[in-house]
Short mmCIF file of C-alpha atoms in Angstrom, two decimals:
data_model
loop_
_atom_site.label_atom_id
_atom_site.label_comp_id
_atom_site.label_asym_id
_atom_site.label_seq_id
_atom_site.Cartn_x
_atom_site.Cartn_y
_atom_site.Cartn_z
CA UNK A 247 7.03 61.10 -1.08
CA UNK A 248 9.67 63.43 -1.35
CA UNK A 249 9.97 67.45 -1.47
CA UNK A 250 10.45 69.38 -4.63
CA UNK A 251 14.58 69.03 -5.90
CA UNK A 252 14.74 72.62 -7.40
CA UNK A 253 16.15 72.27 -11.49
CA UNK A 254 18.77 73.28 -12.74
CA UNK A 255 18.14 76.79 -14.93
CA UNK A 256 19.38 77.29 -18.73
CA UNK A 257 18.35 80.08 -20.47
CA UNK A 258 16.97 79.62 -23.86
CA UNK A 259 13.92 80.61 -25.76
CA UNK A 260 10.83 78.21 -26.06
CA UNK A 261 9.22 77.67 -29.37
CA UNK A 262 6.61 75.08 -28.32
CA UNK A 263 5.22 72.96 -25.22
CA UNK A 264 6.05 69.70 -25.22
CA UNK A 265 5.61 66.35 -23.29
CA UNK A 266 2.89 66.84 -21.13
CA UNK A 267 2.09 65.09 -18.02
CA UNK A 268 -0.06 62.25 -18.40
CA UNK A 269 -2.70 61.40 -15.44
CA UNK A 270 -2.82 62.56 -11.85
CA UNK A 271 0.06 64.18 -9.84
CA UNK A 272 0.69 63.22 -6.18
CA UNK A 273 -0.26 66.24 -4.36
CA UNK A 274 0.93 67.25 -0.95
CA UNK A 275 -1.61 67.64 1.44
CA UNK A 276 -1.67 71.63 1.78
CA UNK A 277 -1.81 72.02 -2.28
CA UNK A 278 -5.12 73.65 -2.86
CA UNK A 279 -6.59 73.61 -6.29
CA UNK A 280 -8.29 76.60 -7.14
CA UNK A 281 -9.77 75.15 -10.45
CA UNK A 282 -11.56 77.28 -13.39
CA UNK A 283 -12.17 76.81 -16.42
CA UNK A 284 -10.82 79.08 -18.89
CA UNK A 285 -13.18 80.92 -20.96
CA UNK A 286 -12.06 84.40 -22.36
CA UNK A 287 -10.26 85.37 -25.16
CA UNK A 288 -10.34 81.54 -27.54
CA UNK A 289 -9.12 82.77 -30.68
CA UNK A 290 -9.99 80.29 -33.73
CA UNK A 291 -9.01 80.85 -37.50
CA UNK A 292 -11.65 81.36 -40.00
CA UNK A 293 -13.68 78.30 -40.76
CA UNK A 294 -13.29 76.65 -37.84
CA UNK A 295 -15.65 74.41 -35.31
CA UNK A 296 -17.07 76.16 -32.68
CA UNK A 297 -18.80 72.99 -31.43
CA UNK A 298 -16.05 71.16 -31.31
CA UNK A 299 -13.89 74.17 -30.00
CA UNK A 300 -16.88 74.05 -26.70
CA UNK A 301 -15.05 70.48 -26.13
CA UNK A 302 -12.05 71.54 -25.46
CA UNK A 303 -11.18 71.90 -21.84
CA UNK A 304 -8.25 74.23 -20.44
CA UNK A 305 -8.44 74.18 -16.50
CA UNK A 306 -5.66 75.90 -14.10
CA UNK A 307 -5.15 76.06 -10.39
CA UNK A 308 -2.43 77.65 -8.56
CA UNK A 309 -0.84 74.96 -6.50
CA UNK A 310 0.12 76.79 -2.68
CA UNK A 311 2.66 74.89 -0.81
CA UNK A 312 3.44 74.35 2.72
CA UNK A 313 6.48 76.56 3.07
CA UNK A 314 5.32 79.15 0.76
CA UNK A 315 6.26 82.79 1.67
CA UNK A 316 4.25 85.70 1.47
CA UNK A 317 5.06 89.56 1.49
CA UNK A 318 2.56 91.64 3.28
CA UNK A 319 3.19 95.47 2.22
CA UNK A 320 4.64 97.86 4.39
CA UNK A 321 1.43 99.83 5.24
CA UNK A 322 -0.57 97.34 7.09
CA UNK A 323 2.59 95.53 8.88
CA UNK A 324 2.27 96.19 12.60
CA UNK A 325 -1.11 95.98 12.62
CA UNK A 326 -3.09 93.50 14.86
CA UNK A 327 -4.88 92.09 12.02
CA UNK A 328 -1.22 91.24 10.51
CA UNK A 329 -0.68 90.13 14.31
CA UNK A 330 -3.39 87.31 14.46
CA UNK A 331 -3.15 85.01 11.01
CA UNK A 332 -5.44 82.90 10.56
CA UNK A 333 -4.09 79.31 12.37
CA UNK A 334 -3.06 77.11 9.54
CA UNK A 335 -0.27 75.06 11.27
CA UNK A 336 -1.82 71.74 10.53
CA UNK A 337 -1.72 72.91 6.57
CA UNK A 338 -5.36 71.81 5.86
CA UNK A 339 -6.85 72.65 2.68
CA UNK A 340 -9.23 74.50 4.49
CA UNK A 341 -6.83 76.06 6.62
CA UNK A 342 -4.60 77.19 3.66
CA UNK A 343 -7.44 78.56 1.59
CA UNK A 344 -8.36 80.83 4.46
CA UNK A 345 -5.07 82.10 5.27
CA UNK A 346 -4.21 82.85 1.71
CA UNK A 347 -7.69 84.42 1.29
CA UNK A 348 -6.33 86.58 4.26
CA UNK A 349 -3.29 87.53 2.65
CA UNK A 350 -4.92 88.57 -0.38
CA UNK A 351 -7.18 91.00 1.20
CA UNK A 352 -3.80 92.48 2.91
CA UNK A 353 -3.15 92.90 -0.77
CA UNK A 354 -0.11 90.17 -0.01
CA UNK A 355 1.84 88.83 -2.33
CA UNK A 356 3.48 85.32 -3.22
CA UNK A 357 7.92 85.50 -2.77
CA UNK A 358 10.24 84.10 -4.80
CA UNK A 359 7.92 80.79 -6.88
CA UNK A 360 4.86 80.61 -8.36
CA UNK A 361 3.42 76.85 -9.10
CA UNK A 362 0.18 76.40 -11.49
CA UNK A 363 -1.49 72.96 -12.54
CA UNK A 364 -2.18 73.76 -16.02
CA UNK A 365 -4.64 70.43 -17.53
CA UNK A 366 -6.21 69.81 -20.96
CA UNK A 367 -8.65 67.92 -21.79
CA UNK A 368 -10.25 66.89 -25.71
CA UNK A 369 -13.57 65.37 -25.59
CA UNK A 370 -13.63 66.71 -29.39
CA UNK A 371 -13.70 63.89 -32.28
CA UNK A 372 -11.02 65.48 -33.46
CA UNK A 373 -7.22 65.62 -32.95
CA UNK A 374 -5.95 68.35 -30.81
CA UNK A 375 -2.21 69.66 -30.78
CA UNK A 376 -0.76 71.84 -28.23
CA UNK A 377 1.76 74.04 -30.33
CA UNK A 378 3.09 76.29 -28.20
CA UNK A 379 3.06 78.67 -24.37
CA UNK A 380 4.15 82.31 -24.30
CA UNK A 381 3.98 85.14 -22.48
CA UNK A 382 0.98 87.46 -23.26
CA UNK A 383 2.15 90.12 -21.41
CA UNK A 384 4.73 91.41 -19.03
CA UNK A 385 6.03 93.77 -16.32
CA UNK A 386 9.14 93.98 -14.41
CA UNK A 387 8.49 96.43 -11.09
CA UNK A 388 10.28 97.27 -8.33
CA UNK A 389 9.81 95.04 -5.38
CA UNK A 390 6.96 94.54 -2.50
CA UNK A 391 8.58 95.27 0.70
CA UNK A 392 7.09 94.29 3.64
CA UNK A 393 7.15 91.52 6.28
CA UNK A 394 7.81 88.15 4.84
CA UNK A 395 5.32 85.65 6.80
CA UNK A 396 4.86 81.96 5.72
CA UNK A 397 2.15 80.41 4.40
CA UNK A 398 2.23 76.88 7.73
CA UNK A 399 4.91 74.46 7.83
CA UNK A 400 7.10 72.95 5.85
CA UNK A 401 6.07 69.90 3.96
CA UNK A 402 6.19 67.42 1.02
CA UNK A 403 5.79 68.55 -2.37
CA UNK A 404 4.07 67.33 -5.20
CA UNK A 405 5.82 65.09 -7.58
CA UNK A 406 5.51 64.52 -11.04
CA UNK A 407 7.21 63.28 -14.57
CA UNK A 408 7.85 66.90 -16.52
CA UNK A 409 7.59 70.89 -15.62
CA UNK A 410 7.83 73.40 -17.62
CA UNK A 411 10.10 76.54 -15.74
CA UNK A 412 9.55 80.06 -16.69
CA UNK A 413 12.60 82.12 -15.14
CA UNK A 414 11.32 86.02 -14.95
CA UNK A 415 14.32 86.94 -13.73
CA UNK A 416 16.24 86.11 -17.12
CA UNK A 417 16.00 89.43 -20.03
CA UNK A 418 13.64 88.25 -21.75
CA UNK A 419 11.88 85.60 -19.49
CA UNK A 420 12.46 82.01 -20.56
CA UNK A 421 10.89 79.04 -20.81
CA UNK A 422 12.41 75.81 -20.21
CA UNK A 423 11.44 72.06 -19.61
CA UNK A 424 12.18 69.51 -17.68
CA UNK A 425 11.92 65.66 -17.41
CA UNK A 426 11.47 63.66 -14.16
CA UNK A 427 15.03 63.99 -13.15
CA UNK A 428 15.04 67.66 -13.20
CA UNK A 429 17.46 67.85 -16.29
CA UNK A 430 16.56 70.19 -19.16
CA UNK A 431 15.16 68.22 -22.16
CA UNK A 432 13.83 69.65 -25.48
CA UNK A 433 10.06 70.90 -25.97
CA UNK A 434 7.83 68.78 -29.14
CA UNK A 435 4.70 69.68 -29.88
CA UNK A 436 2.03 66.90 -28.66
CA UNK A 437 -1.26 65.52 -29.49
CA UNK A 438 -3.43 64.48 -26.12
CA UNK A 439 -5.39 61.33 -26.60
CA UNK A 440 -9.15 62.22 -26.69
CA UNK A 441 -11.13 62.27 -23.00
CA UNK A 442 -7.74 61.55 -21.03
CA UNK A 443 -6.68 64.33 -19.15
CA UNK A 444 -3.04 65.48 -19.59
CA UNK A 445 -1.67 67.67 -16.65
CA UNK A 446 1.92 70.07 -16.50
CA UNK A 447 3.36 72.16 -14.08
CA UNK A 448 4.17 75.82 -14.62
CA UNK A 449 6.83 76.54 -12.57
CA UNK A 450 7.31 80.79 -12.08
CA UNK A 451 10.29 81.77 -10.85
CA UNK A 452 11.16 85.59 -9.44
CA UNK A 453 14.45 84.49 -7.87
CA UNK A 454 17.50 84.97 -10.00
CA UNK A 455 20.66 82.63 -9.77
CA UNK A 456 22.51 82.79 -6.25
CA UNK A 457 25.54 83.45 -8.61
CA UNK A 458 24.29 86.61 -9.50
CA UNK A 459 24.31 89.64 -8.38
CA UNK A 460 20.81 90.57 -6.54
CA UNK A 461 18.46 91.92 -8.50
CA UNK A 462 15.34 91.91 -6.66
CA UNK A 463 11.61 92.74 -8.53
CA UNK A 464 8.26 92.04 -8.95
CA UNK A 465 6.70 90.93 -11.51
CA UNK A 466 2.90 90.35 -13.41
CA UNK A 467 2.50 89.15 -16.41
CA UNK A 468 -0.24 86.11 -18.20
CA UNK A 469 0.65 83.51 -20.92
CA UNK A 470 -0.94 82.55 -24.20
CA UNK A 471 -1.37 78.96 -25.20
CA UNK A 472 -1.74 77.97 -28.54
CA UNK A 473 -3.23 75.06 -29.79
CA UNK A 474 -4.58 73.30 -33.12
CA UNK A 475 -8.09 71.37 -33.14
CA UNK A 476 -8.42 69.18 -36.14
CA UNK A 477 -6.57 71.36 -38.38
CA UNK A 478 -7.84 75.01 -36.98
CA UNK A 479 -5.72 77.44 -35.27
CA UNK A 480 -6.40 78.32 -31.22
CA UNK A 481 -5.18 80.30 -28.59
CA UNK A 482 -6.59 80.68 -24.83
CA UNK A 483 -5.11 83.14 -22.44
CA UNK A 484 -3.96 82.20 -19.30
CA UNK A 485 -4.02 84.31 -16.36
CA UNK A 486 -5.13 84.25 -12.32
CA UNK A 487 -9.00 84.47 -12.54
CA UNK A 488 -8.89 87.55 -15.04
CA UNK A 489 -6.03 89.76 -12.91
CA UNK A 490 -2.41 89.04 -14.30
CA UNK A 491 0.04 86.57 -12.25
CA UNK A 492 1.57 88.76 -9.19
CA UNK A 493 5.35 87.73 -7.38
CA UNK A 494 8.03 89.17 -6.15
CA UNK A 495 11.06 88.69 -5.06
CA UNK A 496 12.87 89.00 -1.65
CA UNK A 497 13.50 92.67 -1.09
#
């Protein structure tokens, strides 16, 4: 297994997500689903199924990595609790889930990428479509400063056949996808075989070209995907357990 190859960025705005990933992913080992199903805000046209609409399953978890950094904000920074991190040097799922648990109460946040396993699944009888993923909402803020501490050592990343990037940095942000080899390849929409899971990553990026000037922010924001079931309009919002997405950028 081999580490993540960062992609090559073009801007361009996304009209629809396309060529989903189809089966399991080969996680590292410190990747730490945090899976949920997402239930608010389903928005079907008039006339539609509800039943079938029930059988339709939309499932994220934010994917932490090995070398993942974290900003801790300037007012607890010297403290002993920002001392003594939890040890997580071995990059255990346990070990990770604790120590980002402790960042998060230091009201930490993630630097410079942002991965999320994004899965559907149809165990409707009828055909489902994903149409299209945008953002739902946005903010550009000035950055977190604080100490930058790392998540445990570096490791492997996951590896898989297509990604989806969403560049913050770029005004407006863009979406754009990839294929296996990292190169940018056009979005279709796509119709998931019934009861097989098909899987994506979301890959959120604060960090603006090194050919640019710096620009440092943060930034929160959710995403809309939209989706027909056997002929009926959807939509499901996607966000980080009902709070908005959270990065920022280097300082």
């Amino acid at each position: 297994m081999t580490g993540r190859r960062r992609p090559r960025r073009r801007s361009e705005h996304p009209v629809r997500l396309g060529k989903w990933l189809v089966g399991a992913v080969a996680a590292a080992v410190v990747a730490v689903p945090v899976t949920k199903l997402l239930t608010g805000d389903s928005r079907p046209a008039a006339g539609s199924r509800p039943a079938a609409a029930s059988l339709v399953h939309i499932r994220t978890s934010i994917e932490y990595q090995s070398g993942d950094h974290w900003i801790v904000p300037e007012s607890p920074v010297g403290g002993a609790e920002v001392d003594h991190p939890p040890y997580a040097s071995d990059c255990t799922p346990e070990q990770v889930r604790r120590k980002v648990a402790w960042f998060r109460g230091l009201g930490a946040v993630p630097a410079g990428r942002y991965w999320l396993r994004l899965e559907v699944v149809n165990d409707s009888p009828y055909t489902l479509t994903i149409e299209s993923i945008a953002l739902a909402s946005f903010e550009r803020l000035p950055p977190l400063r604080g100490r930058s501490l790392v998540l445990c050592s570096e490791g492997s990343g996951d590896v898989g056949s297509q990604y989806v990037g969403l560049r913050l940095t770029a005004r407006p942000p863009t979406f754009t996808f990839y294929d296996d080899t990292y190169q940018p390849t056009a979005p279709f929409t796509f119709a998931p075989a019934r009861n097989a899971p098909v899987v994506t990553y979301v890959v959120m990026s604060a960090s603006g070209s090194p050919l640019e000037p710096p620009d440092p922010h943060r930034y929160r924001w959710t995403m809309r995907l939209r989706y027909s079931l056997g002929g009926h309009a959807y939509s499901r919002l996607i966000d980080d357990e009902g709070e908005s997405f959270d990065i920022t950028d280097f300082a």
